[in-house]
Structures are given as structure tokens and as C-alpha cells.
């Protein structure tokens, strides 16, 4: 049950990096939680990815309950690959 949950995700160059390359949240519209279908969708606009100067990084995705309990749902590495077909 995802009722009353929010979510946040950050992409950084490394786990210890101070700077955030990308930040998605339910508040900024980068993450949508569909309670009825039990899904979580992530969105990074194509116009935003045009400006990426990095090619690989790490991320994690956290869910936050109404009581403030944080659960790391996913973590791993991500690649930004420049478009080939124009």
C-alpha cells in the first residue's frame, strides 16, 4: 500500500560526492506514485538530459512514509548515453 508515501531519488557521480547531478521527488514532479496501480514512475525530461556532461553515476530511490520512515527501495548505477539517431 503506497497511500501517503512520498519518494525521492538522487543521482551523484559517486556515493561520496557532495554535488547532486539529478534530483527527482514527488514534490518536483520527477516521481509519480500511483496508489491505485501500485506503481512508481520516474521522469527526466529530454530537455534536461541534453545538458548532461556526465556519462555514469550512482543513484538510490527512497520511499518516505507519512510517519517519516525512510526505506531505500532501489540503488545502483546509471548511464547517460548521448543520442545516436537524429
PDB file of N, CA, C and O in Angstrom:
ATOM      1  N   UNK A   1       0.849  -1.180   0.000  1.00  0.00           N
ATOM      2  CA  UNK A   1       0.000   0.000   0.000  1.00  0.00           C
ATOM      3  C   UNK A   1       0.891   1.240   0.000  1.00  0.00           C
ATOM      4  O   UNK A   1       1.670   1.461   0.927  1.00  0.00           O
ATOM      5  N   UNK A   2       0.784   2.042  -1.032  1.00  0.00           N
ATOM      6  CA  UNK A   2       1.625   3.232  -1.176  1.00  0.00           C
ATOM      7  C   UNK A   2       0.910   4.521  -0.757  1.00  0.00           C
ATOM      8  O   UNK A   2       1.417   5.614  -0.985  1.00  0.00           O
ATOM      9  N   UNK A   3      -0.242   4.387  -0.109  1.00  0.00           N
ATOM     10  CA  UNK A   3      -1.008   5.549   0.323  1.00  0.00           C
ATOM     11  C   UNK A   3      -0.192   6.422   1.267  1.00  0.00           C
ATOM     12  O   UNK A   3       0.433   5.922   2.202  1.00  0.00           O
ATOM     13  N   UNK A   4      -0.176   7.718   0.983  1.00  0.00           N
ATOM     14  CA  UNK A   4       0.501   8.743   1.793  1.00  0.00           C
ATOM     15  C   UNK A   4       2.020   8.649   1.781  1.00  0.00           C
ATOM     16  O   UNK A   4       2.684   9.248   2.633  1.00  0.00           O
ATOM     17  N   UNK A   5       2.588   7.908   0.840  1.00  0.00           N
ATOM     18  CA  UNK A   5       4.043   7.870   0.703  1.00  0.00           C
ATOM     19  C   UNK A   5       4.501   8.981  -0.233  1.00  0.00           C
ATOM     20  O   UNK A   5       3.789   9.377  -1.154  1.00  0.00           O
ATOM     21  N   UNK A   6       5.709   9.470  -0.001  1.00  0.00           N
ATOM     22  CA  UNK A   6       6.405  10.324  -0.950  1.00  0.00           C
ATOM     23  C   UNK A   6       7.682   9.586  -1.329  1.00  0.00           C
ATOM     24  O   UNK A   6       8.024   8.565  -0.730  1.00  0.00           O
ATOM     25  N   UNK A   7       8.382  10.119  -2.336  1.00  0.00           N
ATOM     26  CA  UNK A   7       9.604   9.453  -2.777  1.00  0.00           C
ATOM     27  C   UNK A   7      10.631  10.491  -3.202  1.00  0.00           C
ATOM     28  O   UNK A   7      10.291  11.619  -3.560  1.00  0.00           O
ATOM     29  N   UNK A   8      11.889  10.070  -3.143  1.00  0.00           N
ATOM     30  CA  UNK A   8      12.987  10.932  -3.594  1.00  0.00           C
ATOM     31  C   UNK A   8      14.080  10.066  -4.186  1.00  0.00           C
ATOM     32  O   UNK A   8      14.291   8.921  -3.781  1.00  0.00           O
ATOM     33  N   UNK A   9      14.769  10.633  -5.161  1.00  0.00           N
ATOM     34  CA  UNK A   9      15.860   9.927  -5.821  1.00  0.00           C
ATOM     35  C   UNK A   9      16.928  10.950  -6.172  1.00  0.00           C
ATOM     36  O   UNK A   9      16.619  12.046  -6.638  1.00  0.00           O
ATOM     37  N   UNK A  10      18.176  10.591  -5.916  1.00  0.00           N
ATOM     38  CA  UNK A  10      19.286  11.443  -6.308  1.00  0.00           C
ATOM     39  C   UNK A  10      20.279  10.632  -7.117  1.00  0.00           C
ATOM     40  O   UNK A  10      20.498   9.447  -6.854  1.00  0.00           O
ATOM     41  N   UNK A  11      20.852  11.304  -8.109  1.00  0.00           N
ATOM     42  CA  UNK A  11      21.945  10.735  -8.897  1.00  0.00           C
ATOM     43  C   UNK A  11      23.174  11.586  -8.597  1.00  0.00           C
ATOM     44  O   UNK A  11      23.112  12.816  -8.651  1.00  0.00           O
ATOM     45  N   UNK A  12      24.272  10.914  -8.233  1.00  0.00           N
ATOM     46  CA  UNK A  12      25.543  11.587  -7.933  1.00  0.00           C
ATOM     47  C   UNK A  12      26.672  10.878  -8.670  1.00  0.00           C
ATOM     48  O   UNK A  12      26.565   9.698  -8.986  1.00  0.00           O
ATOM     49  N   UNK A  13      27.766  11.577  -8.890  1.00  0.00           N
ATOM     50  CA  UNK A  13      28.914  11.000  -9.592  1.00  0.00           C
ATOM     51  C   UNK A  13      29.449   9.772  -8.854  1.00  0.00           C
ATOM     52  O   UNK A  13      29.787   8.762  -9.473  1.00  0.00           O
ATOM     53  N   UNK A  14      29.515   9.858  -7.535  1.00  0.00           N
ATOM     54  CA  UNK A  14      29.945   8.749  -6.682  1.00  0.00           C
ATOM     55  C   UNK A  14      29.095   8.790  -5.416  1.00  0.00           C
ATOM     56  O   UNK A  14      28.445   9.801  -5.130  1.00  0.00           O
ATOM     57  N   UNK A  15      29.134   7.723  -4.630  1.00  0.00           N
ATOM     58  CA  UNK A  15      28.373   7.702  -3.377  1.00  0.00           C
ATOM     59  C   UNK A  15      28.783   8.823  -2.433  1.00  0.00           C
ATOM     60  O   UNK A  15      27.958   9.351  -1.695  1.00  0.00           O
ATOM     61  N   UNK A  16      30.055   9.194  -2.452  1.00  0.00           N
ATOM     62  CA  UNK A  16      30.550  10.217  -1.519  1.00  0.00           C
ATOM     63  C   UNK A  16      30.522  11.636  -2.100  1.00  0.00           C
ATOM     64  O   UNK A  16      30.860  12.582  -1.401  1.00  0.00           O
ATOM     65  N   UNK A  17      30.102  11.789  -3.345  1.00  0.00           N
ATOM     66  CA  UNK A  17      30.062  13.113  -3.974  1.00  0.00           C
ATOM     67  C   UNK A  17      29.100  14.040  -3.247  1.00  0.00           C
ATOM     68  O   UNK A  17      28.016  13.636  -2.838  1.00  0.00           O
ATOM     69  N   UNK A  18      29.489  15.290  -3.095  1.00  0.00           N
ATOM     70  CA  UNK A  18      28.644  16.289  -2.450  1.00  0.00           C
ATOM     71  C   UNK A  18      27.579  16.795  -3.430  1.00  0.00           C
ATOM     72  O   UNK A  18      26.414  16.948  -3.081  1.00  0.00           O
ATOM     73  N   UNK A  19      27.978  17.030  -4.661  1.00  0.00           N
ATOM     74  CA  UNK A  19      27.071  17.591  -5.667  1.00  0.00           C
ATOM     75  C   UNK A  19      26.075  16.540  -6.164  1.00  0.00           C
ATOM     76  O   UNK A  19      26.422  15.378  -6.356  1.00  0.00           O
ATOM     77  N   UNK A  20      24.846  16.986  -6.363  1.00  0.00           N
ATOM     78  CA  UNK A  20      23.802  16.141  -6.929  1.00  0.00           C
ATOM     79  C   UNK A  20      23.695  16.442  -8.411  1.00  0.00           C
ATOM     80  O   UNK A  20      23.550  17.604  -8.809  1.00  0.00           O
ATOM     81  N   UNK A  21      23.757  15.411  -9.250  1.00  0.00           N
ATOM     82  CA  UNK A  21      23.627  15.586 -10.695  1.00  0.00           C
ATOM     83  C   UNK A  21      22.157  15.708 -11.102  1.00  0.00           C
ATOM     84  O   UNK A  21      21.810  16.501 -11.968  1.00  0.00           O
ATOM     85  N   UNK A  22      21.309  14.893 -10.483  1.00  0.00           N
ATOM     86  CA  UNK A  22      19.873  14.886 -10.777  1.00  0.00           C
ATOM     87  C   UNK A  22      19.134  14.621  -9.474  1.00  0.00           C
ATOM     88  O   UNK A  22      19.560  13.775  -8.683  1.00  0.00           O
ATOM     89  N   UNK A  23      18.036  15.328  -9.263  1.00  0.00           N
ATOM     90  CA  UNK A  23      17.191  15.061  -8.102  1.00  0.00           C
ATOM     91  C   UNK A  23      15.744  14.981  -8.554  1.00  0.00           C
ATOM     92  O   UNK A  23      15.220  15.914  -9.161  1.00  0.00           O
ATOM     93  N   UNK A  24      15.125  13.846  -8.278  1.00  0.00           N
ATOM     94  CA  UNK A  24      13.712  13.636  -8.578  1.00  0.00           C
ATOM     95  C   UNK A  24      12.969  13.443  -7.268  1.00  0.00           C
ATOM     96  O   UNK A  24      13.457  12.745  -6.375  1.00  0.00           O
ATOM     97  N   UNK A  25      11.802  14.054  -7.154  1.00  0.00           N
ATOM     98  CA  UNK A  25      10.969  13.881  -5.968  1.00  0.00           C
ATOM     99  C   UNK A  25       9.502  13.882  -6.389  1.00  0.00           C
ATOM    100  O   UNK A  25       9.175  14.289  -7.511  1.00  0.00           O
ATOM    101  N   UNK A  26       8.649  13.450  -5.495  1.00  0.00           N
ATOM    102  CA  UNK A  26       7.222  13.568  -5.752  1.00  0.00           C
ATOM    103  C   UNK A  26       6.825  15.040  -5.739  1.00  0.00           C
ATOM    104  O   UNK A  26       5.902  15.440  -6.453  1.00  0.00           O
ATOM    105  N   UNK A  27       7.540  15.855  -4.984  1.00  0.00           N
ATOM    106  CA  UNK A  27       7.229  17.278  -4.899  1.00  0.00           C
ATOM    107  C   UNK A  27       7.604  18.036  -6.172  1.00  0.00           C
ATOM    108  O   UNK A  27       6.918  18.974  -6.547  1.00  0.00           O
ATOM    109  N   UNK A  28       8.703  17.654  -6.834  1.00  0.00           N
ATOM    110  CA  UNK A  28       9.109  18.384  -8.041  1.00  0.00           C
ATOM    111  C   UNK A  28       8.577  17.747  -9.323  1.00  0.00           C
ATOM    112  O   UNK A  28       8.927  18.185 -10.417  1.00  0.00           O
ATOM    113  N   UNK A  29       7.753  16.712  -9.207  1.00  0.00           N
ATOM    114  CA  UNK A  29       7.133  16.091 -10.372  1.00  0.00           C
ATOM    115  C   UNK A  29       7.984  15.057 -11.076  1.00  0.00           C
ATOM    116  O   UNK A  29       7.560  14.472 -12.070  1.00  0.00           O
ATOM    117  N   UNK A  30       9.172  14.800 -10.566  1.00  0.00           N
ATOM    118  CA  UNK A  30      10.041  13.803 -11.182  1.00  0.00           C
ATOM    119  C   UNK A  30       9.652  12.376 -10.836  1.00  0.00           C
ATOM    120  O   UNK A  30      10.050  11.436 -11.513  1.00  0.00           O
ATOM    121  N   UNK A  31       8.871  12.211  -9.769  1.00  0.00           N
ATOM    122  CA  UNK A  31       8.407  10.889  -9.347  1.00  0.00           C
ATOM    123  C   UNK A  31       6.898  10.956  -9.144  1.00  0.00           C
ATOM    124  O   UNK A  31       6.397  11.865  -8.497  1.00  0.00           O
ATOM    125  N   UNK A  32       6.219   9.972  -9.719  1.00  0.00           N
ATOM    126  CA  UNK A  32       4.777   9.858  -9.534  1.00  0.00           C
ATOM    127  C   UNK A  32       4.476   8.518  -8.881  1.00  0.00           C
ATOM    128  O   UNK A  32       4.950   7.483  -9.351  1.00  0.00           O
ATOM    129  N   UNK A  33       3.711   8.553  -7.805  1.00  0.00           N
ATOM    130  CA  UNK A  33       3.275   7.331  -7.132  1.00  0.00           C
ATOM    131  C   UNK A  33       1.802   7.120  -7.472  1.00  0.00           C
ATOM    132  O   UNK A  33       0.972   7.973  -7.168  1.00  0.00           O
ATOM    133  N   UNK A  34       1.504   6.009  -8.133  1.00  0.00           N
ATOM    134  CA  UNK A  34       0.129   5.650  -8.492  1.00  0.00           C
ATOM    135  C   UNK A  34      -0.351   4.637  -7.467  1.00  0.00           C
ATOM    136  O   UNK A  34      -0.050   3.443  -7.572  1.00  0.00           O
ATOM    137  N   UNK A  35      -1.077   5.113  -6.470  1.00  0.00           N
ATOM    138  CA  UNK A  35      -1.524   4.258  -5.370  1.00  0.00           C
ATOM    139  C   UNK A  35      -2.469   3.160  -5.854  1.00  0.00           C
ATOM    140  O   UNK A  35      -2.420   2.039  -5.359  1.00  0.00           O
ATOM    141  N   UNK A  36      -3.319   3.468  -6.826  1.00  0.00           N
ATOM    142  CA  UNK A  36      -4.313   2.503  -7.308  1.00  0.00           C
ATOM    143  C   UNK A  36      -3.665   1.326  -8.036  1.00  0.00           C
ATOM    144  O   UNK A  36      -4.122   0.188  -7.927  1.00  0.00           O
ATOM    145  N   UNK A  37      -2.587   1.612  -8.785  1.00  0.00           N
ATOM    146  CA  UNK A  37      -1.927   0.564  -9.572  1.00  0.00           C
ATOM    147  C   UNK A  37      -0.619   0.086  -8.963  1.00  0.00           C
ATOM    148  O   UNK A  37       0.095  -0.709  -9.580  1.00  0.00           O
ATOM    149  N   UNK A  38      -0.284   0.610  -7.776  1.00  0.00           N
ATOM    150  CA  UNK A  38       0.923   0.183  -7.051  1.00  0.00           C
ATOM    151  C   UNK A  38       2.191   0.368  -7.878  1.00  0.00           C
ATOM    152  O   UNK A  38       3.058  -0.510  -7.907  1.00  0.00           O
ATOM    153  N   UNK A  39       2.286   1.521  -8.552  1.00  0.00           N
ATOM    154  CA  UNK A  39       3.463   1.777  -9.376  1.00  0.00           C
ATOM    155  C   UNK A  39       4.138   3.083  -8.972  1.00  0.00           C
ATOM    156  O   UNK A  39       3.498   3.986  -8.431  1.00  0.00           O
ATOM    157  N   UNK A  40       5.425   3.153  -9.272  1.00  0.00           N
ATOM    158  CA  UNK A  40       6.216   4.360  -9.073  1.00  0.00           C
ATOM    159  C   UNK A  40       6.868   4.664 -10.409  1.00  0.00           C
ATOM    160  O   UNK A  40       7.555   3.810 -10.978  1.00  0.00           O
ATOM    161  N   UNK A  41       6.642   5.877 -10.936  1.00  0.00           N
ATOM    162  CA  UNK A  41       7.198   6.264 -12.232  1.00  0.00           C
ATOM    163  C   UNK A  41       8.203   7.390 -12.046  1.00  0.00           C
ATOM    164  O   UNK A  41       7.987   8.309 -11.245  1.00  0.00           O
ATOM    165  N   UNK A  42       9.294   7.312 -12.787  1.00  0.00           N
ATOM    166  CA  UNK A  42      10.343   8.329 -12.764  1.00  0.00           C
ATOM    167  C   UNK A  42      10.336   9.057 -14.099  1.00  0.00           C
ATOM    168  O   UNK A  42      10.134   8.436 -15.149  1.00  0.00           O
ATOM    169  N   UNK A  43      10.570  10.374 -14.069  1.00  0.00           N
ATOM    170  CA  UNK A  43      10.590  11.150 -15.301  1.00  0.00           C
ATOM    171  C   UNK A  43      11.724  12.153 -15.259  1.00  0.00           C
ATOM    172  O   UNK A  43      11.810  12.977 -14.340  1.00  0.00           O
ATOM    173  N   UNK A  44      12.583  12.061 -16.271  1.00  0.00           N
ATOM    174  CA  UNK A  44      13.599  13.081 -16.507  1.00  0.00           C
ATOM    175  C   UNK A  44      13.325  13.590 -17.912  1.00  0.00           C
ATOM    176  O   UNK A  44      13.396  12.822 -18.887  1.00  0.00           O
ATOM    177  N   UNK A  45      13.006  14.858 -18.035  1.00  0.00           N
ATOM    178  CA  UNK A  45      12.651  15.434 -19.330  1.00  0.00           C
ATOM    179  C   UNK A  45      13.828  15.358 -20.300  1.00  0.00           C
ATOM    180  O   UNK A  45      14.986  15.522 -19.908  1.00  0.00           O
ATOM    181  N   UNK A  46      13.518  15.122 -21.561  1.00  0.00           N
ATOM    182  CA  UNK A  46      14.554  15.051 -22.595  1.00  0.00           C
ATOM    183  C   UNK A  46      15.347  16.348 -22.660  1.00  0.00           C
ATOM    184  O   UNK A  46      16.563  16.323 -22.881  1.00  0.00           O
ATOM    185  N   UNK A  47      14.696  17.465 -22.438  1.00  0.00           N
ATOM    186  CA  UNK A  47      15.415  18.746 -22.468  1.00  0.00           C
ATOM    187  C   UNK A  47      16.448  18.839 -21.359  1.00  0.00           C
ATOM    188  O   UNK A  47      17.479  19.482 -21.521  1.00  0.00           O
ATOM    189  N   UNK A  48      16.201  18.176 -20.243  1.00  0.00           N
ATOM    190  CA  UNK A  48      17.166  18.166 -19.142  1.00  0.00           C
ATOM    191  C   UNK A  48      18.369  17.297 -19.489  1.00  0.00           C
ATOM    192  O   UNK A  48      19.509  17.646 -19.168  1.00  0.00           O
ATOM    193  N   UNK A  49      18.132  16.177 -20.140  1.00  0.00           N
ATOM    194  CA  UNK A  49      19.237  15.265 -20.443  1.00  0.00           C
ATOM    195  C   UNK A  49      20.157  15.829 -21.523  1.00  0.00           C
ATOM    196  O   UNK A  49      21.311  15.417 -21.619  1.00  0.00           O
ATOM    197  N   UNK A  50      19.667  16.772 -22.313  1.00  0.00           N
ATOM    198  CA  UNK A  50      20.513  17.409 -23.325  1.00  0.00           C
ATOM    199  C   UNK A  50      21.730  18.080 -22.705  1.00  0.00           C
ATOM    200  O   UNK A  50      22.765  18.194 -23.331  1.00  0.00           O
ATOM    201  N   UNK A  51      21.601  18.531 -21.467  1.00  0.00           N
ATOM    202  CA  UNK A  51      22.668  19.273 -20.802  1.00  0.00           C
ATOM    203  C   UNK A  51      23.615  18.402 -19.974  1.00  0.00           C
ATOM    204  O   UNK A  51      24.540  18.912 -19.360  1.00  0.00           O
ATOM    205  N   UNK A  52      23.383  17.094 -19.944  1.00  0.00           N
ATOM    206  CA  UNK A  52      24.239  16.224 -19.131  1.00  0.00           C
ATOM    207  C   UNK A  52      25.652  16.205 -19.693  1.00  0.00           C
ATOM    208  O   UNK A  52      25.859  16.007 -20.888  1.00  0.00           O
ATOM    209  N   UNK A  53      26.611  16.387 -18.803  1.00  0.00           N
ATOM    210  CA  UNK A  53      28.026  16.293 -19.183  1.00  0.00           C
ATOM    211  C   UNK A  53      28.663  15.050 -18.578  1.00  0.00           C
ATOM    212  O   UNK A  53      29.843  14.810 -18.772  1.00  0.00           O
ATOM    213  N   UNK A  54      27.885  14.265 -17.860  1.00  0.00           N
ATOM    214  CA  UNK A  54      28.379  13.053 -17.216  1.00  0.00           C
ATOM    215  C   UNK A  54      27.871  11.836 -17.995  1.00  0.00           C
ATOM    216  O   UNK A  54      26.875  11.911 -18.689  1.00  0.00           O
ATOM    217  N   UNK A  55      28.577  10.726 -17.854  1.00  0.00           N
ATOM    218  CA  UNK A  55      28.153   9.521 -18.562  1.00  0.00           C
ATOM    219  C   UNK A  55      27.800   8.372 -17.626  1.00  0.00           C
ATOM    220  O   UNK A  55      27.025   7.495 -18.002  1.00  0.00           O
ATOM    221  N   UNK A  56      28.352   8.355 -16.419  1.00  0.00           N
ATOM    222  CA  UNK A  56      27.980   7.305 -15.470  1.00  0.00           C
ATOM    223  C   UNK A  56      27.948   7.885 -14.061  1.00  0.00           C
ATOM    224  O   UNK A  56      28.672   8.831 -13.748  1.00  0.00           O
ATOM    225  N   UNK A  57      27.083   7.301 -13.251  1.00  0.00           N
ATOM    226  CA  UNK A  57      26.889   7.805 -11.895  1.00  0.00           C
ATOM    227  C   UNK A  57      26.190   6.727 -11.063  1.00  0.00           C
ATOM    228  O   UNK A  57      25.951   5.619 -11.551  1.00  0.00           O
ATOM    229  N   UNK A  58      25.853   7.068  -9.829  1.00  0.00           N
ATOM    230  CA  UNK A  58      25.134   6.150  -8.940  1.00  0.00           C
ATOM    231  C   UNK A  58      23.856   6.825  -8.456  1.00  0.00           C
ATOM    232  O   UNK A  58      23.737   8.052  -8.476  1.00  0.00           O
ATOM    233  N   UNK A  59      22.897   6.012  -8.044  1.00  0.00           N
ATOM    234  CA  UNK A  59      21.622   6.558  -7.583  1.00  0.00           C
ATOM    235  C   UNK A  59      21.053   5.696  -6.472  1.00  0.00           C
ATOM    236  O   UNK A  59      21.468   4.556  -6.276  1.00  0.00           O
ATOM    237  N   UNK A  60      20.095   6.258  -5.753  1.00  0.00           N
ATOM    238  CA  UNK A  60      19.198   5.448  -4.945  1.00  0.00           C
ATOM    239  C   UNK A  60      17.827   6.107  -4.941  1.00  0.00           C
ATOM    240  O   UNK A  60      17.681   7.296  -5.214  1.00  0.00           O
ATOM    241  N   UNK A  61      16.814   5.291  -4.707  1.00  0.00           N
ATOM    242  CA  UNK A  61      15.421   5.714  -4.674  1.00  0.00           C
ATOM    243  C   UNK A  61      14.866   5.352  -3.309  1.00  0.00           C
ATOM    244  O   UNK A  61      14.967   4.198  -2.885  1.00  0.00           O
ATOM    245  N   UNK A  62      14.336   6.359  -2.602  1.00  0.00           N
ATOM    246  CA  UNK A  62      13.815   6.144  -1.258  1.00  0.00           C
ATOM    247  C   UNK A  62      12.328   6.475  -1.203  1.00  0.00           C
ATOM    248  O   UNK A  62      11.873   7.427  -1.834  1.00  0.00           O
ATOM    249  N   UNK A  63      11.602   5.672  -0.431  1.00  0.00           N
ATOM    250  CA  UNK A  63      10.200   5.941  -0.115  1.00  0.00           C
ATOM    251  C   UNK A  63      10.128   6.469   1.303  1.00  0.00           C
ATOM    252  O   UNK A  63      10.838   5.974   2.186  1.00  0.00           O
ATOM    253  N   UNK A  64       9.260   7.446   1.521  1.00  0.00           N
ATOM    254  CA  UNK A  64       9.104   8.032   2.847  1.00  0.00           C
ATOM    255  C   UNK A  64       7.642   7.898   3.246  1.00  0.00           C
ATOM    256  O   UNK A  64       6.745   8.374   2.540  1.00  0.00           O
ATOM    257  N   UNK A  65       7.398   7.230   4.366  1.00  0.00           N
ATOM    258  CA  UNK A  65       6.031   7.037   4.846  1.00  0.00           C
ATOM    259  C   UNK A  65       5.521   8.325   5.489  1.00  0.00           C
ATOM    260  O   UNK A  65       6.298   9.237   5.779  1.00  0.00           O
ATOM    261  N   UNK A  66       4.213   8.379   5.731  1.00  0.00           N
ATOM    262  CA  UNK A  66       3.620   9.541   6.393  1.00  0.00           C
ATOM    263  C   UNK A  66       4.220   9.745   7.785  1.00  0.00           C
ATOM    264  O   UNK A  66       4.295  10.872   8.277  1.00  0.00           O
ATOM    265  N   UNK A  67       4.695   8.667   8.401  1.00  0.00           N
ATOM    266  CA  UNK A  67       5.316   8.749   9.731  1.00  0.00           C
ATOM    267  C   UNK A  67       6.788   9.160   9.662  1.00  0.00           C
ATOM    268  O   UNK A  67       7.449   9.304  10.681  1.00  0.00           O
ATOM    269  N   UNK A  68       7.323   9.335   8.435  1.00  0.00           N
ATOM    270  CA  UNK A  68       8.705   9.758   8.276  1.00  0.00           C
ATOM    271  C   UNK A  68       9.715   8.634   8.192  1.00  0.00           C
ATOM    272  O   UNK A  68      10.917   8.874   8.195  1.00  0.00           O
ATOM    273  N   UNK A  69       9.250   7.391   8.077  1.00  0.00           N
ATOM    274  CA  UNK A  69      10.158   6.253   7.955  1.00  0.00           C
ATOM    275  C   UNK A  69      10.678   6.187   6.513  1.00  0.00           C
ATOM    276  O   UNK A  69       9.891   6.159   5.562  1.00  0.00           O
ATOM    277  N   UNK A  70      11.998   6.171   6.362  1.00  0.00           N
ATOM    278  CA  UNK A  70      12.633   6.148   5.045  1.00  0.00           C
ATOM    279  C   UNK A  70      13.070   4.724   4.716  1.00  0.00           C
ATOM    280  O   UNK A  70      13.745   4.072   5.518  1.00  0.00           O
ATOM    281  N   UNK A  71      12.668   4.255   3.537  1.00  0.00           N
ATOM    282  CA  UNK A  71      13.041   2.928   3.062  1.00  0.00           C
ATOM    283  C   UNK A  71      13.726   3.070   1.713  1.00  0.00           C
ATOM    284  O   UNK A  71      13.153   3.643   0.784  1.00  0.00           O
ATOM    285  N   UNK A  72      14.962   2.572   1.613  1.00  0.00           N
ATOM    286  CA  UNK A  72      15.642   2.574   0.323  1.00  0.00           C
ATOM    287  C   UNK A  72      15.063   1.441  -0.505  1.00  0.00           C
ATOM    288  O   UNK A  72      15.171   0.269  -0.154  1.00  0.00           O
ATOM    289  N   UNK A  73      14.453   1.796  -1.624  1.00  0.00           N
ATOM    290  CA  UNK A  73      13.777   0.822  -2.471  1.00  0.00           C
ATOM    291  C   UNK A  73      14.711   0.254  -3.542  1.00  0.00           C
ATOM    292  O   UNK A  73      14.710  -0.947  -3.805  1.00  0.00           O
ATOM    293  N   UNK A  74      15.503   1.116  -4.148  1.00  0.00           N
ATOM    294  CA  UNK A  74      16.427   0.717  -5.210  1.00  0.00           C
ATOM    295  C   UNK A  74      17.733   1.480  -5.063  1.00  0.00           C
ATOM    296  O   UNK A  74      17.755   2.589  -4.536  1.00  0.00           O
ATOM    297  N   UNK A  75      18.799   0.906  -5.595  1.00  0.00           N
ATOM    298  CA  UNK A  75      20.087   1.586  -5.664  1.00  0.00           C
ATOM    299  C   UNK A  75      20.890   0.943  -6.779  1.00  0.00           C
ATOM    300  O   UNK A  75      20.637  -0.200  -7.159  1.00  0.00           O
ATOM    301  N   UNK A  76      21.818   1.705  -7.332  1.00  0.00           N
ATOM    302  CA  UNK A  76      22.640   1.119  -8.383  1.00  0.00           C
ATOM    303  C   UNK A  76      23.374   2.174  -9.182  1.00  0.00           C
ATOM    304  O   UNK A  76      23.557   3.304  -8.745  1.00  0.00           O
ATOM    305  N   UNK A  77      23.762   1.784 -10.374  1.00  0.00           N
ATOM    306  CA  UNK A  77      24.482   2.695 -11.261  1.00  0.00           C
ATOM    307  C   UNK A  77      23.585   3.058 -12.439  1.00  0.00           C
ATOM    308  O   UNK A  77      22.644   2.343 -12.770  1.00  0.00           O
ATOM    309  N   UNK A  78      23.896   4.188 -13.025  1.00  0.00           N
ATOM    310  CA  UNK A  78      23.112   4.693 -14.151  1.00  0.00           C
ATOM    311  C   UNK A  78      24.066   5.249 -15.188  1.00  0.00           C
ATOM    312  O   UNK A  78      25.143   5.730 -14.852  1.00  0.00           O
ATOM    313  N   UNK A  79      23.687   5.128 -16.463  1.00  0.00           N
ATOM    314  CA  UNK A  79      24.492   5.676 -17.540  1.00  0.00           C
ATOM    315  C   UNK A  79      23.651   6.658 -18.332  1.00  0.00           C
ATOM    316  O   UNK A  79      22.462   6.424 -18.583  1.00  0.00           O
ATOM    317  N   UNK A  80      24.260   7.751 -18.721  1.00  0.00           N
ATOM    318  CA  UNK A  80      23.645   8.720 -19.633  1.00  0.00           C
ATOM    319  C   UNK A  80      24.342   8.554 -20.977  1.00  0.00           C
ATOM    320  O   UNK A  80      25.529   8.839 -21.104  1.00  0.00           O
ATOM    321  N   UNK A  81      23.610   8.062 -21.942  1.00  0.00           N
ATOM    322  CA  UNK A  81      24.176   7.778 -23.254  1.00  0.00           C
ATOM    323  C   UNK A  81      23.639   8.804 -24.252  1.00  0.00           C
ATOM    324  O   UNK A  81      22.415   8.975 -24.378  1.00  0.00           O
ATOM    325  N   UNK A  82      24.549   9.487 -24.935  1.00  0.00           N
ATOM    326  CA  UNK A  82      24.139  10.502 -25.910  1.00  0.00           C
ATOM    327  C   UNK A  82      23.341   9.869 -27.042  1.00  0.00           C
ATOM    328  O   UNK A  82      23.578   8.726 -27.436  1.00  0.00           O
ATOM    329  N   UNK A  83      22.388  10.631 -27.544  1.00  0.00           N
ATOM    330  CA  UNK A  83      21.550  10.155 -28.641  1.00  0.00           C
ATOM    331  C   UNK A  83      22.388   9.886 -29.882  1.00  0.00           C
ATOM    332  O   UNK A  83      23.295  10.648 -30.219  1.00  0.00           O
ATOM    333  N   UNK A  84      22.076   8.813 -30.562  1.00  0.00           N
ATOM    334  CA  UNK A  84      22.779   8.448 -31.775  1.00  0.00           C
ATOM    335  C   UNK A  84      21.931   8.851 -32.993  1.00  0.00           C
ATOM    336  O   UNK A  84      22.404   9.484 -33.925  1.00  0.00           O
ATOM    337  N   UNK A  85      20.673   8.470 -32.970  1.00  0.00           N
ATOM    338  CA  UNK A  85      19.771   8.766 -34.080  1.00  0.00           C
ATOM    339  C   UNK A  85      19.271  10.197 -33.959  1.00  0.00           C
ATOM    340  O   UNK A  85      18.788  10.614 -32.919  1.00  0.00           O
ATOM    341  N   UNK A  86      19.403  10.955 -35.014  1.00  0.00           N
ATOM    342  CA  UNK A  86      18.956  12.348 -35.014  1.00  0.00           C
ATOM    343  C   UNK A  86      17.997  12.523 -36.125  1.00  0.00           C
ATOM    344  O   UNK A  86      17.448  13.262 -36.614  1.00  0.00           O
TER     345      UNK A  86
END
